[in-house]
Short mmCIF file of C-alpha atoms in Angstrom, two decimals:
data_model
loop_
_atom_site.label_atom_id
_atom_site.label_comp_id
_atom_site.label_asym_id
_atom_site.label_seq_id
_atom_site.Cartn_x
_atom_site.Cartn_y
_atom_site.Cartn_z
CA UNK N 1 -15.14 -29.04 14.84
CA UNK N 2 -11.80 -29.23 16.61
CA UNK N 3 -10.66 -26.23 18.72
CA UNK N 4 -7.47 -26.00 16.52
CA UNK N 5 -9.32 -25.81 13.43
CA UNK N 6 -11.54 -23.14 14.81
CA UNK N 7 -8.59 -21.15 16.01
CA UNK N 8 -6.99 -21.64 12.47
CA UNK N 9 -10.28 -20.25 10.86
CA UNK N 10 -10.40 -17.38 13.22
CA UNK N 11 -6.80 -16.46 12.47
CA UNK N 12 -7.55 -16.38 8.84
CA UNK N 13 -10.43 -14.11 9.39
CA UNK N 14 -8.21 -12.05 11.71
CA UNK N 15 -5.69 -11.72 8.67
CA UNK N 16 -8.44 -10.36 6.46
CA UNK N 17 -8.96 -7.59 8.99
CA UNK N 18 -5.15 -6.86 9.02
CA UNK N 19 -5.30 -6.54 5.38
CA UNK N 20 -8.38 -4.16 5.46
CA UNK N 21 -6.41 -1.90 7.84
CA UNK N 22 -2.97 -2.35 6.61
CA UNK N 23 -1.57 -2.99 10.16
CA UNK N 24 0.30 -5.70 12.16
CA UNK N 25 -1.68 -5.57 15.23
CA UNK N 26 -5.48 -5.12 15.42
CA UNK N 27 -5.07 -3.82 18.95
CA UNK N 28 -3.55 -0.67 17.50
CA UNK N 29 -6.79 0.03 15.33
CA UNK N 30 -9.01 2.60 16.85
CA UNK N 31 -12.87 2.04 16.92
CA UNK N 32 -13.24 5.83 16.45
CA UNK N 33 -13.18 5.75 12.72
CA UNK N 34 -15.05 2.58 11.93
CA UNK N 35 -18.53 4.17 11.66
CA UNK N 36 -16.96 7.01 9.65
CA UNK N 37 -15.87 5.00 6.68
CA UNK N 38 -18.32 5.35 3.79
CA UNK N 39 -19.05 2.37 1.39
CA UNK N 40 -19.90 3.49 -2.10
CA UNK N 41 -22.58 1.83 -4.31
CA UNK N 42 -21.54 -0.75 -6.77
CA UNK N 43 -18.66 -3.22 -6.48
CA UNK N 44 -16.31 -2.79 -3.53
CA UNK N 45 -13.35 -3.68 -5.81
CA UNK N 46 -12.72 -2.47 -9.41
CA UNK N 47 -11.61 -5.22 -11.68
CA UNK N 48 -9.16 -3.10 -13.91
CA UNK N 49 -7.57 -5.60 -15.99
CA UNK N 50 -4.77 -3.40 -17.29
CA UNK N 51 -3.62 -1.65 -13.92
CA UNK N 52 -3.82 1.80 -12.53
CA UNK N 53 -1.18 3.06 -15.06
CA UNK N 54 -3.95 3.29 -17.69
CA UNK N 55 -5.84 5.65 -15.60
CA UNK N 56 -2.88 7.99 -14.82
CA UNK N 57 -1.81 7.76 -18.58
CA UNK N 58 -5.25 8.94 -19.40
CA UNK N 59 -5.22 11.94 -16.94
CA UNK N 60 -1.75 12.93 -18.09
CA UNK N 61 -2.81 12.83 -21.71
CA UNK N 62 -4.96 15.93 -20.87
CA UNK N 63 -1.87 18.02 -20.30
CA UNK N 64 0.76 19.11 -22.61
CA UNK N 65 4.28 17.43 -22.24
CA UNK N 66 5.94 20.52 -20.71
CA UNK N 67 3.20 20.81 -18.00
CA UNK N 68 4.39 17.49 -16.22
CA UNK N 69 8.07 17.23 -15.08
CA UNK N 70 9.03 13.60 -14.48
CA UNK N 71 11.99 12.21 -12.29
CA UNK N 72 12.18 15.20 -10.16
CA UNK N 73 12.82 14.03 -6.46
CA UNK N 74 11.48 16.82 -4.11
CA UNK N 75 14.15 17.31 -1.41
CA UNK N 76 12.93 20.65 0.17
CA UNK N 77 9.90 22.83 0.18
CA UNK N 78 10.68 26.26 1.32
CA UNK N 79 7.68 28.45 2.26
CA UNK N 80 9.50 30.92 4.26
CA UNK N 81 9.24 33.80 1.90
CA UNK N 82 6.78 35.51 -0.39
CA UNK N 83 7.03 32.61 -3.13
CA UNK N 84 7.31 28.74 -2.48
CA UNK N 85 10.72 27.45 -3.63
CA UNK N 86 10.71 23.66 -4.29
CA UNK N 87 14.28 22.11 -4.57
CA UNK N 88 14.23 19.03 -6.72
CA UNK N 89 16.85 16.41 -7.90
CA UNK N 90 16.83 14.67 -11.35
CA UNK N 91 18.48 11.43 -10.61
CA UNK N 92 18.70 10.48 -14.39
CA UNK N 93 20.52 13.55 -15.22
CA UNK N 94 22.21 14.07 -11.77
CA UNK N 95 21.09 17.68 -11.75
CA UNK N 96 19.55 19.73 -8.91
CA UNK N 97 17.28 22.75 -9.77
CA UNK N 98 14.56 24.90 -7.94
CA UNK N 99 10.88 25.39 -9.10
CA UNK N 100 9.29 28.81 -7.78
CA UNK N 101 5.45 28.96 -7.39
CA UNK N 102 2.93 30.71 -5.42
CA UNK N 103 1.62 27.63 -3.70
CA UNK N 104 1.97 23.85 -3.68
CA UNK N 105 -0.29 20.72 -3.37
CA UNK N 106 1.50 17.93 -1.39
CA UNK N 107 0.44 14.45 -2.19
CA UNK N 108 3.22 12.93 -0.20
CA UNK N 109 2.22 9.44 1.42
CA UNK N 110 1.82 9.56 5.27
CA UNK N 111 4.81 7.10 5.55
CA UNK N 112 7.06 9.65 3.82
CA UNK N 113 5.65 12.51 5.99
CA UNK N 114 6.48 10.62 8.99
CA UNK N 115 10.09 9.88 7.96
CA UNK N 116 10.98 13.07 6.36
CA UNK N 117 8.63 16.13 7.20
CA UNK N 118 11.28 17.86 9.35
CA UNK N 119 13.71 17.79 6.47
CA UNK N 120 11.36 18.46 3.86
CA UNK N 121 9.53 21.62 4.84
CA UNK N 122 11.11 24.95 5.67
CA UNK N 123 9.90 26.37 8.19
CA UNK N 124 8.56 23.10 9.71
CA UNK N 125 4.97 22.41 9.51
CA UNK N 126 2.57 23.69 12.24
CA UNK N 127 2.65 21.69 15.35
CA UNK N 128 -1.14 20.58 14.90
CA UNK N 129 -0.25 19.07 11.58
CA UNK N 130 2.93 17.27 12.81
CA UNK N 131 0.88 15.90 15.91
CA UNK N 132 -1.55 14.45 13.37
CA UNK N 133 1.17 12.87 11.28
CA UNK N 134 2.63 11.20 14.27
CA UNK N 135 -0.71 10.03 15.80
CA UNK N 136 -2.20 8.42 12.64
CA UNK N 137 -1.10 4.73 11.76
CA UNK N 138 0.43 3.71 8.51
CA UNK N 139 1.12 0.14 7.55
CA UNK N 140 2.42 -2.01 5.04
CA UNK N 141 0.47 -4.17 2.76
CA UNK N 142 1.93 -6.07 -0.22
CA UNK N 143 0.48 -8.00 -3.11
CA UNK N 144 2.19 -11.23 -4.54
CA UNK N 145 0.93 -12.20 -8.03
CA UNK N 146 1.58 -15.68 -8.70
CA UNK N 147 1.64 -16.53 -12.35
CA UNK N 148 1.11 -19.78 -14.31
CA UNK N 149 1.86 -20.80 -17.62
CA UNK N 150 -1.58 -22.02 -18.47
CA UNK N 151 -5.23 -21.19 -17.48
CA UNK N 152 -7.05 -22.56 -14.40
CA UNK N 153 -10.04 -24.96 -14.82
CA UNK N 154 -13.19 -22.96 -15.04
CA UNK N 155 -14.50 -23.97 -11.63
CA UNK N 156 -11.22 -23.14 -9.71
CA UNK N 157 -11.56 -20.18 -7.58
CA UNK N 158 -8.48 -20.12 -5.47
CA UNK N 159 -6.74 -21.66 -2.44
CA UNK N 160 -7.24 -21.16 1.34
CA UNK N 161 -4.87 -22.43 3.86
CA UNK N 162 -6.01 -22.90 7.66
CA UNK N 163 -2.90 -22.84 9.69
CA UNK N 164 -2.97 -25.02 12.72
CA UNK N 165 -0.74 -24.77 15.77
CA UNK N 166 -0.86 -28.51 16.39
CA UNK N 167 0.36 -29.64 13.12
CA UNK N 168 4.28 -29.94 12.66
CA UNK N 169 4.66 -28.37 9.11
CA UNK N 170 7.91 -27.23 7.44
CA UNK N 171 8.96 -26.25 4.02
CA UNK N 172 12.16 -28.12 4.23
CA UNK N 173 13.31 -27.78 0.59
CA UNK N 174 12.97 -23.85 0.54
CA UNK N 175 14.33 -23.73 4.00
CA UNK N 176 17.63 -25.59 3.08
CA UNK N 177 18.06 -24.04 -0.54
CA UNK N 178 17.67 -20.46 0.64
CA UNK N 179 19.20 -20.99 4.17
CA UNK N 180 16.14 -19.68 6.08
CA UNK N 181 16.36 -19.82 9.79
CA UNK N 182 12.87 -18.99 10.67
CA UNK N 183 9.93 -20.01 8.29
CA UNK N 184 7.04 -18.50 10.55
CA UNK N 185 6.48 -15.87 7.95
CA UNK N 186 5.03 -18.54 5.59
CA UNK N 187 1.83 -18.23 7.81
CA UNK N 188 1.15 -14.85 6.28
CA UNK N 189 0.52 -16.88 3.02
CA UNK N 190 -3.00 -18.39 3.74
CA UNK N 191 -5.13 -17.21 0.82
CA UNK N 192 -4.60 -17.18 -2.84
CA UNK N 193 -7.40 -15.64 -4.92
CA UNK N 194 -7.86 -16.15 -8.49
CA UNK N 195 -7.83 -12.90 -10.44
CA UNK N 196 -11.22 -12.31 -12.24
CA UNK N 197 -9.62 -10.97 -15.31
CA UNK N 198 -6.71 -13.08 -15.53
CA UNK N 199 -7.32 -16.82 -15.63
CA UNK N 200 -3.83 -18.01 -14.88
CA UNK N 201 -2.97 -15.68 -11.96
CA UNK N 202 -3.31 -16.03 -8.13
CA UNK N 203 -3.14 -13.09 -5.75
CA UNK N 204 -1.78 -13.24 -2.20
CA UNK N 205 -1.64 -10.39 0.34
CA UNK N 206 0.88 -10.03 3.04
CA UNK N 207 0.88 -7.52 5.90
CA UNK N 208 2.81 -6.11 8.88
CA UNK N 209 6.25 -7.53 9.91
CA UNK N 210 6.03 -10.66 7.78
CA UNK N 211 5.27 -8.36 4.75
CA UNK N 212 8.46 -6.37 5.58
CA UNK N 213 10.49 -9.60 5.98
CA UNK N 214 9.15 -11.00 2.61
CA UNK N 215 10.03 -7.83 0.88
CA UNK N 216 13.76 -8.58 1.46
CA UNK N 217 13.68 -11.97 -0.07
CA UNK N 218 14.57 -12.52 -3.59
CA UNK N 219 11.77 -13.35 -6.23
CA UNK N 220 13.04 -16.91 -6.84
CA UNK N 221 12.97 -17.57 -3.16
CA UNK N 222 9.33 -16.59 -2.76
CA UNK N 223 8.45 -18.45 -5.91
CA UNK N 224 10.14 -21.73 -4.43
CA UNK N 225 8.27 -21.22 -1.18
CA UNK N 226 4.82 -20.69 -2.87
CA UNK N 227 5.37 -23.68 -5.02
CA UNK N 228 6.29 -25.95 -2.22
CA UNK N 229 3.52 -24.62 -0.01
CA UNK N 230 0.91 -25.26 -2.75
CA UNK N 231 2.34 -28.79 -3.50
CA UNK N 232 2.18 -29.73 0.11
CA UNK N 233 -1.22 -28.20 1.18
CA UNK N 234 -2.94 -29.10 -1.99
CA UNK N 235 -1.50 -32.22 -3.43
CA UNK N 236 -4.72 -33.19 -5.25
CA UNK N 237 -5.33 -29.81 -6.91
CA UNK N 238 -3.08 -30.89 -9.76
CA UNK N 239 -1.61 -27.45 -10.19
CA UNK N 240 1.74 -27.12 -11.94
CA UNK N 241 4.81 -25.22 -10.54
CA UNK N 242 4.02 -21.52 -11.00
CA UNK N 243 6.09 -19.79 -13.86
CA UNK N 244 7.00 -16.57 -11.90
CA UNK N 245 5.78 -13.87 -9.46
CA UNK N 246 5.35 -10.28 -9.59
CA UNK N 247 5.06 -8.19 -6.30
CA UNK N 248 4.91 -4.86 -4.64
CA UNK N 249 7.41 -3.54 -2.28
CA UNK N 250 5.66 -0.58 -0.58
CA UNK N 251 7.86 -0.38 2.65
CA UNK N 252 11.20 -0.29 1.01
CA UNK N 253 9.96 2.11 -1.61
CA UNK N 254 11.50 5.61 -0.82
CA UNK N 255 8.40 7.47 -2.16
CA UNK N 256 5.72 5.55 -0.13
CA UNK N 257 7.35 3.87 2.97
CA UNK N 258 4.24 1.75 3.34
CA UNK N 259 0.83 1.23 1.73
CA UNK N 260 -1.91 3.27 3.44
CA UNK N 261 -3.03 4.81 6.67
CA UNK N 262 -5.43 3.81 9.40
CA UNK N 263 -6.81 5.34 12.45
CA UNK N 264 -4.61 4.23 15.22
CA UNK N 265 -5.28 4.14 18.85
CA UNK N 266 -4.93 7.85 20.19
CA UNK N 267 -5.90 9.33 16.89
CA UNK N 268 -9.22 10.67 15.73
CA UNK N 269 -11.07 11.61 12.39
CA UNK N 270 -10.13 15.28 13.37
CA UNK N 271 -6.32 14.20 12.77
CA UNK N 272 -7.29 13.42 9.10
CA UNK N 273 -9.19 16.79 8.87
CA UNK N 274 -5.79 18.33 10.14
CA UNK N 275 -3.78 16.45 7.48
CA UNK N 276 -6.03 18.08 4.89
CA UNK N 277 -5.95 21.56 6.35
CA UNK N 278 -4.03 23.97 4.15
CA UNK N 279 -1.31 26.12 5.63
CA UNK N 280 -1.69 29.84 5.05
CA UNK N 281 -3.37 29.03 1.78
CA UNK N 282 0.13 28.25 0.38
CA UNK N 283 0.51 24.56 1.45
CA UNK N 284 -2.16 22.23 0.45
CA UNK N 285 -2.35 18.44 1.11
CA UNK N 286 -4.28 15.63 -0.53
CA UNK N 287 -4.10 11.90 -0.38
CA UNK N 288 -5.81 8.76 1.24
CA UNK N 289 -4.72 9.88 4.64
CA UNK N 290 -6.65 13.22 4.26
CA UNK N 291 -10.08 12.00 3.85
CA UNK N 292 -11.41 9.77 6.59
CA UNK N 293 -14.55 8.66 4.92
CA UNK N 294 -12.53 6.95 2.26
CA UNK N 295 -9.29 6.34 4.10
CA UNK N 296 -6.85 3.85 2.58
CA UNK N 297 -8.52 3.86 -0.80
CA UNK N 298 -7.57 4.97 -4.30
CA UNK N 299 -10.87 6.58 -4.76
CA UNK N 300 -10.18 8.65 -1.42
CA UNK N 301 -6.90 9.80 -2.78
CA UNK N 302 -8.59 10.74 -6.05
CA UNK N 303 -11.52 12.70 -4.40
CA UNK N 304 -9.24 14.51 -2.07
CA UNK N 305 -7.00 15.72 -4.96
CA UNK N 306 -9.99 16.77 -6.89
CA UNK N 307 -11.33 18.76 -3.90
CA UNK N 308 -8.05 20.51 -3.13
CA UNK N 309 -7.75 21.49 -6.83
CA UNK N 310 -11.11 23.26 -6.63
CA UNK N 311 -9.93 24.98 -3.29
CA UNK N 312 -6.79 26.00 -4.88
CA UNK N 313 -8.62 27.44 -7.93
CA UNK N 314 -10.95 29.60 -5.46
CA UNK N 315 -7.54 30.86 -3.78
CA UNK N 316 -6.11 31.85 -6.95
CA UNK N 317 -9.55 33.54 -8.10
CA UNK N 318 -9.98 35.17 -4.81
CA UNK N 319 -13.18 33.51 -4.34
#
């Protein structure tokens, strides 16, 4: 096999590792945590046909309507007094208010904590927790769903592109139409998987700096790029032009500032233990960045929230 082809295959495998760790540069990923991640039995991925919203809707259905306040943007958590005072802003009603409580469970993403913890908490969080926030890595992984009008052939499984450095390849039509100066970001699009529960949808992942750049492009621009890419790379696949795309924008989302965390060089699993540690039994923390054995996963976020709920009940009941 040619050396350039081998290099391209290696680069594709490298991208998969980037996706797994939600990071731009694998040199930034610490080996400290690799042996601590726990693989559960069963399928690694959950093929949920209707999305995560059905899970949250089910959980929310167990509460009465007045127990859940929606559209409340948390601006400040003041734990300086005997009670915790949470200042919130209702963007829909353009109204500010305060919630008074004995304790609070924070499930804020690590990305938001990195950007806002000094502004959000009064007084500031303990230094050990701030150091853990700063040391841990938090990256951006996005999904692009490529939707076709008709179902694929039964034996069609998806598309894999092996990018070679020795091939002069450019998407001229998209470059001219959208006035794109640098098309290197297209190399982030190297794998299109067929979704198991949707016979007309392909899924592509993007990560790191290219993911950040692609977030800034218009949907129609991305649709043109992917259409031209598939047509050029797979002329014999007989695939029609995709009808539309749907995608995530985790980095530009003010309530996430990225997708999920990883153990960065210089951090340890103890930093995630510190992230999970409560402060004076008044501030509690949960989320995927607080549970190293399931870091970066939805079930990790769920398990950490469940564990903290039990801990809060123990505090309330003086157990």
